[in-house]
mmCIF file of C-alpha atoms in Angstrom:
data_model
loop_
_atom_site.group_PDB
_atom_site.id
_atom_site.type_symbol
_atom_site.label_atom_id
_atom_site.label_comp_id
_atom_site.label_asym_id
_atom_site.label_seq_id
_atom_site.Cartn_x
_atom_site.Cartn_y
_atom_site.Cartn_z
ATOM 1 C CA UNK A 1 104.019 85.158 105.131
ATOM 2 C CA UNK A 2 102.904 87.273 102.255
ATOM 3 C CA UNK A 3 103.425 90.766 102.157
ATOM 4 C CA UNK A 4 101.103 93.029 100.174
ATOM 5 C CA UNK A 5 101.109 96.976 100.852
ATOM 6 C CA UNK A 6 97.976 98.441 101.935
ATOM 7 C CA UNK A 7 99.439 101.731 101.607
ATOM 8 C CA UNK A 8 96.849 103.704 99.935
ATOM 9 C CA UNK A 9 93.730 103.497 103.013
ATOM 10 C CA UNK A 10 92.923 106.143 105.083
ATOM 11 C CA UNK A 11 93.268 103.972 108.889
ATOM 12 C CA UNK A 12 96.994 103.647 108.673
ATOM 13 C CA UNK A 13 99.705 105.449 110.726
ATOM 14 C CA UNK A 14 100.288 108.683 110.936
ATOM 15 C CA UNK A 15 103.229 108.474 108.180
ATOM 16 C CA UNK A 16 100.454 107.369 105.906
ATOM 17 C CA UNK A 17 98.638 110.608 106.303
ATOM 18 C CA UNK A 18 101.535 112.360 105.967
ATOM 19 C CA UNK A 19 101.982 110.663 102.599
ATOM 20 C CA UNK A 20 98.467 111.891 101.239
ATOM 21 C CA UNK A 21 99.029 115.181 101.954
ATOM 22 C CA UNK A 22 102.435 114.763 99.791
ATOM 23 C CA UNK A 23 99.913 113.379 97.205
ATOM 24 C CA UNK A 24 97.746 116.101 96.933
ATOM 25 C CA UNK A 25 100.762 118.564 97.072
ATOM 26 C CA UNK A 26 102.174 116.742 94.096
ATOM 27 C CA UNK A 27 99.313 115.839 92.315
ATOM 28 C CA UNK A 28 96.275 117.270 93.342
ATOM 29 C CA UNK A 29 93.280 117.422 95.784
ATOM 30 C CA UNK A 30 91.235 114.552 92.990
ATOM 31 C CA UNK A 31 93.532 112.234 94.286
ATOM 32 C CA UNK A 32 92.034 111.847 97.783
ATOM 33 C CA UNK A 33 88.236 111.045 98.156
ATOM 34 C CA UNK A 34 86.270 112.355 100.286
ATOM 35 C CA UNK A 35 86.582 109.656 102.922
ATOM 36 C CA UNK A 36 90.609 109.993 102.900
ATOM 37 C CA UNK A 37 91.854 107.383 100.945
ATOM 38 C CA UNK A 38 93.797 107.787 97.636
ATOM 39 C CA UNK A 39 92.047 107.082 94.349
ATOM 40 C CA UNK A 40 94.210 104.891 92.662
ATOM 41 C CA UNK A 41 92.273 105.208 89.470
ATOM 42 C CA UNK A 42 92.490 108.721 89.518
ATOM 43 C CA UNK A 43 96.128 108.966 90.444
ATOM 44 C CA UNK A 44 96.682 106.113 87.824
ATOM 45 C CA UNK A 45 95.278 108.534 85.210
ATOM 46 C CA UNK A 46 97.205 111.246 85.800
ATOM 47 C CA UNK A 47 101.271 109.109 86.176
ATOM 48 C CA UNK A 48 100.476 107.074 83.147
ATOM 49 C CA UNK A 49 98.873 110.340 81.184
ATOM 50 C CA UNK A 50 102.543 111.951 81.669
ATOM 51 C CA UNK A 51 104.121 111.498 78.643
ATOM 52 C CA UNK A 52 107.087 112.659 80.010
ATOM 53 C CA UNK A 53 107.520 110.116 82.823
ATOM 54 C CA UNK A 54 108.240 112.884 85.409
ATOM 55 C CA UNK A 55 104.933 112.251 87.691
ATOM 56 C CA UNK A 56 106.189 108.625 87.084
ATOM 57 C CA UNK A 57 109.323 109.290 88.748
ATOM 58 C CA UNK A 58 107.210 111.758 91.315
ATOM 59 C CA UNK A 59 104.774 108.826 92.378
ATOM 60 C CA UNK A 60 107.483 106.407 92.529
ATOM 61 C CA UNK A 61 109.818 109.030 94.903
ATOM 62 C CA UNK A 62 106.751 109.533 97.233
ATOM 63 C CA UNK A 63 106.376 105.962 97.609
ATOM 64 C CA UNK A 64 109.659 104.991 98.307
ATOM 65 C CA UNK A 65 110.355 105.288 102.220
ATOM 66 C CA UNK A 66 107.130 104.229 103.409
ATOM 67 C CA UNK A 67 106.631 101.286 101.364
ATOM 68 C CA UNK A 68 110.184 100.760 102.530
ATOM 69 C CA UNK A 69 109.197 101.281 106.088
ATOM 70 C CA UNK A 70 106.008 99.498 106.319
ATOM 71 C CA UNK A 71 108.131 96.411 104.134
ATOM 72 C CA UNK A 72 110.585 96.555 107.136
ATOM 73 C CA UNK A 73 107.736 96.530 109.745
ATOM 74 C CA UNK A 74 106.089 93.666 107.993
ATOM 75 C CA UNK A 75 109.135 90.997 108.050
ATOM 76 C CA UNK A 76 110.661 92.333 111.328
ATOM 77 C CA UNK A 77 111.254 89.190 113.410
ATOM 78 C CA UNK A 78 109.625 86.249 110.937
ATOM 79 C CA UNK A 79 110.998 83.009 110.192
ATOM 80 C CA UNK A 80 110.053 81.335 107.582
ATOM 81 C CA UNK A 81 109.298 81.015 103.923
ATOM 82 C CA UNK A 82 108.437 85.372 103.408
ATOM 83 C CA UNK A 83 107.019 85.674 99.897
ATOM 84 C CA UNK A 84 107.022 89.380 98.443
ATOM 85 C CA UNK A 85 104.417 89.880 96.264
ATOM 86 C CA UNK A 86 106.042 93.238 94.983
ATOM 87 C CA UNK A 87 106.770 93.771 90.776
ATOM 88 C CA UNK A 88 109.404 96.296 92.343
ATOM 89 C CA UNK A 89 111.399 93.934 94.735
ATOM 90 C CA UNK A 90 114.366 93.990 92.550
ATOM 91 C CA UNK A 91 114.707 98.080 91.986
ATOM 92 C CA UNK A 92 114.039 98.422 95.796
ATOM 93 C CA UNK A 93 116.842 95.846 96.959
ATOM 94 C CA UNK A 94 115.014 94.148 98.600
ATOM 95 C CA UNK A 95 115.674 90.861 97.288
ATOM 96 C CA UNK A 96 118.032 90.193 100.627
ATOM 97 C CA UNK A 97 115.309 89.007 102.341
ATOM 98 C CA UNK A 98 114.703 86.200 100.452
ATOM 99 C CA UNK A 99 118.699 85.647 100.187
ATOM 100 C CA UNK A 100 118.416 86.690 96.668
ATOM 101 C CA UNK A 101 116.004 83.860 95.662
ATOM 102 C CA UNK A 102 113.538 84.979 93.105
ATOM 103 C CA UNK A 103 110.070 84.063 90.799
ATOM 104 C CA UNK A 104 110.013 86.300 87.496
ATOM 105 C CA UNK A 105 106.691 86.331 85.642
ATOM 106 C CA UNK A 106 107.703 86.127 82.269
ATOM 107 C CA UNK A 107 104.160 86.974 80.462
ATOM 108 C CA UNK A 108 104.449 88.312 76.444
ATOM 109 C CA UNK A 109 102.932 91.908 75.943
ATOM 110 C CA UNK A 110 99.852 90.960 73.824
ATOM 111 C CA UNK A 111 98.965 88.904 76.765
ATOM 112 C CA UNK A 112 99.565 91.439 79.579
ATOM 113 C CA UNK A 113 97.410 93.912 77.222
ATOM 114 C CA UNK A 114 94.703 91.460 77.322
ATOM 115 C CA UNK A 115 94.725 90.990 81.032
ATOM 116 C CA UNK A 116 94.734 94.585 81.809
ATOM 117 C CA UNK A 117 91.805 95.514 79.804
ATOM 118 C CA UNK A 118 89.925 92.329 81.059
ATOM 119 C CA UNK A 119 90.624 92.444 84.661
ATOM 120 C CA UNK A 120 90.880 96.450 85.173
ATOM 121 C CA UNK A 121 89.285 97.456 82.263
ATOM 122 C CA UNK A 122 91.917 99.573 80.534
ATOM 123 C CA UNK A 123 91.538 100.500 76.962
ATOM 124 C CA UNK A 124 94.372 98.496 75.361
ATOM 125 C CA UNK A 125 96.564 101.604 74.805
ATOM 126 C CA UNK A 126 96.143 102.540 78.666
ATOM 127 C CA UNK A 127 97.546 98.977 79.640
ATOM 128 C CA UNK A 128 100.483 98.982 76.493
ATOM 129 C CA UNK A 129 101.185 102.634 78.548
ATOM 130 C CA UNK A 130 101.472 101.140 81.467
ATOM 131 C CA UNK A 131 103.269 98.335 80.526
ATOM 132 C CA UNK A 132 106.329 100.470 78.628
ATOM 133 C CA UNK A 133 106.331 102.779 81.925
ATOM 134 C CA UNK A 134 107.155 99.768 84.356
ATOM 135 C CA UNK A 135 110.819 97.704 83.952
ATOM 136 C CA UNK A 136 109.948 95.135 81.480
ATOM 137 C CA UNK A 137 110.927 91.089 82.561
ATOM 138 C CA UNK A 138 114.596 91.548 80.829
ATOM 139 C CA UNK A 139 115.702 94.709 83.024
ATOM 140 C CA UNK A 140 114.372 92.789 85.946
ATOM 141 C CA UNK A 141 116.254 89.539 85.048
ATOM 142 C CA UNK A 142 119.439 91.817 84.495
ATOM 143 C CA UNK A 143 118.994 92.988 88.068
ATOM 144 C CA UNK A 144 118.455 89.976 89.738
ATOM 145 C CA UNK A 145 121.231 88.448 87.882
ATOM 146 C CA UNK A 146 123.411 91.234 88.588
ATOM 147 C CA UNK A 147 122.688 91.402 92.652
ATOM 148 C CA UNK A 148 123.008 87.262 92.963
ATOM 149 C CA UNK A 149 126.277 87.704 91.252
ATOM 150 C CA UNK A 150 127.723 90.419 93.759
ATOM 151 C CA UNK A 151 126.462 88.406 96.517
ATOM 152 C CA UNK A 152 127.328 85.140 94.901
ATOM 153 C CA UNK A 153 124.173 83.385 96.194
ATOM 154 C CA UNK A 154 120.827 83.101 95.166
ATOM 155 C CA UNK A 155 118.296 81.639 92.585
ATOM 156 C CA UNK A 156 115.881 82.832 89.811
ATOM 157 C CA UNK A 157 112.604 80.596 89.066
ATOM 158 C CA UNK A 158 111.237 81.797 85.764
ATOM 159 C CA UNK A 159 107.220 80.864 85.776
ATOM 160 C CA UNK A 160 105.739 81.591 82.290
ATOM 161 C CA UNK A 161 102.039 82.874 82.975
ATOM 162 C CA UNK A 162 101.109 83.103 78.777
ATOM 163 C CA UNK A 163 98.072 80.478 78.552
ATOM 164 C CA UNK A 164 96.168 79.218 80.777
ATOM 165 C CA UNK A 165 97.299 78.569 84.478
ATOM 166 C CA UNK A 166 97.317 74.738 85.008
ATOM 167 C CA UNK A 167 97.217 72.608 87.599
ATOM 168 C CA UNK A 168 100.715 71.413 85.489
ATOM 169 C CA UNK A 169 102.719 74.723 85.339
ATOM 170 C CA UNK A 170 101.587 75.459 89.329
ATOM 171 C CA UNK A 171 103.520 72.244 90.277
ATOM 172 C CA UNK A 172 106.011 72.759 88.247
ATOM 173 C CA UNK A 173 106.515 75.864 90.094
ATOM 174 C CA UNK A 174 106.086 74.214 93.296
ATOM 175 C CA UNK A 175 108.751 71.916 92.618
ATOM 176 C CA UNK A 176 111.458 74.390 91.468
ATOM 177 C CA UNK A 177 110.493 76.462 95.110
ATOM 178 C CA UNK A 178 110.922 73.253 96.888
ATOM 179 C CA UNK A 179 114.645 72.725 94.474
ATOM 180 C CA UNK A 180 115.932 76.351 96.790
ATOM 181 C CA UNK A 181 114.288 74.889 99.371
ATOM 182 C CA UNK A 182 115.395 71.447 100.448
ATOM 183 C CA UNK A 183 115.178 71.283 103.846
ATOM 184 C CA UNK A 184 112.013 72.695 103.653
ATOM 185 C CA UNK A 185 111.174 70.422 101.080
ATOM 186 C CA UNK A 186 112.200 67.609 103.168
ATOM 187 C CA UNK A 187 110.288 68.692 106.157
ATOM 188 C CA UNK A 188 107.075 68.726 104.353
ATOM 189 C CA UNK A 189 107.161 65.390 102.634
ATOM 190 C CA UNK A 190 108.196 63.862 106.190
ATOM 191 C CA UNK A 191 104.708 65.375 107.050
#
């Protein structure tokens, strides 16, 4: 199962409606469109024009409980391999799910930069912004460590996404899944 929020459309629960009305409270009416749903760009523009990181912190208290509670909705009663897709897994706690067991992108900055402008077409000091306003892969590692330790149980795959993405460093990856995995691993090479 892979878990991706669609939190921002306008045909979602009633919380969700709730939640862009606290958006255009906190930010403004540009941050809704016309048909309901949030304008990310829009929103973007105005949390990463903050130099003072407050709308930062704003944003990221508005989203809190209901990416919380559509997270909880999401895994309630699966089995399975549950893959989070979520840069913010380790600040929310919720790397119990996954028994503490971990993948870190490490990527270098000069790289992010150039996959930010490419793919979302940021100028380069709107992505190096962005970048410096999120928890960089250190303060994420530090977490992760720190939680497996005070649980005493779980594991951290570092995947390195500079260069290209190979056929290679995917296996690799695979693999080093499969290594917290061995049962599972077992079960699928009996298949």
């Amino acid at each position: 199962m892979l878990f991706r929020s669609d939190i921002y459309k306008s045909d979602l629960p009633a919380y969700r409606q709730k939640l862009r009305e606290r958006f255009c409270d906190t930010f403004g009416d540009s941050v809704v469109d016309k048909d309901g749903n949030i304008n990310r760009s829009r929103l973007a523009k105005i949390v990463f024009n903050d130099t003072s990181g407050k709308k930062f912190k704003l944003l990221d208290d508005l989203m809190r409980e209901p990416l919380e509670t559509e997270f909880r909705q999401n895994i309630y009663n699966k089995r399975g391999l549950i893959v989070i897709n979520a840069a913010i897994a380790p600040e929310r706690d919720w790397l119990y799910v996954s028994n503490n067991n971990a993948i870190l992108i490490d990527i270098d900055q000069k790289t992010q930069v150039d996959r930010l402008t490419l793919r979302n077409g940021y100028s380069r000091e709107e992505a190096k912004v962005r970048i410096k306003k999120q928890r960089n892969f250190r303060g994420k590692k530090k977490l992760i460590a720190y939680k497996q330790k005070a649980d005493d149980f779980g594991k951290l795959v570092i995947f390195d996404n500079n260069g290209e993405l190979s056929e290679k460093k995917i296996s690799e990856l695979y693999d080093q899944i499969l290594g917290i995995f061995p049962r599972m691993a077992k079960k699928l090479k009996s298949s």
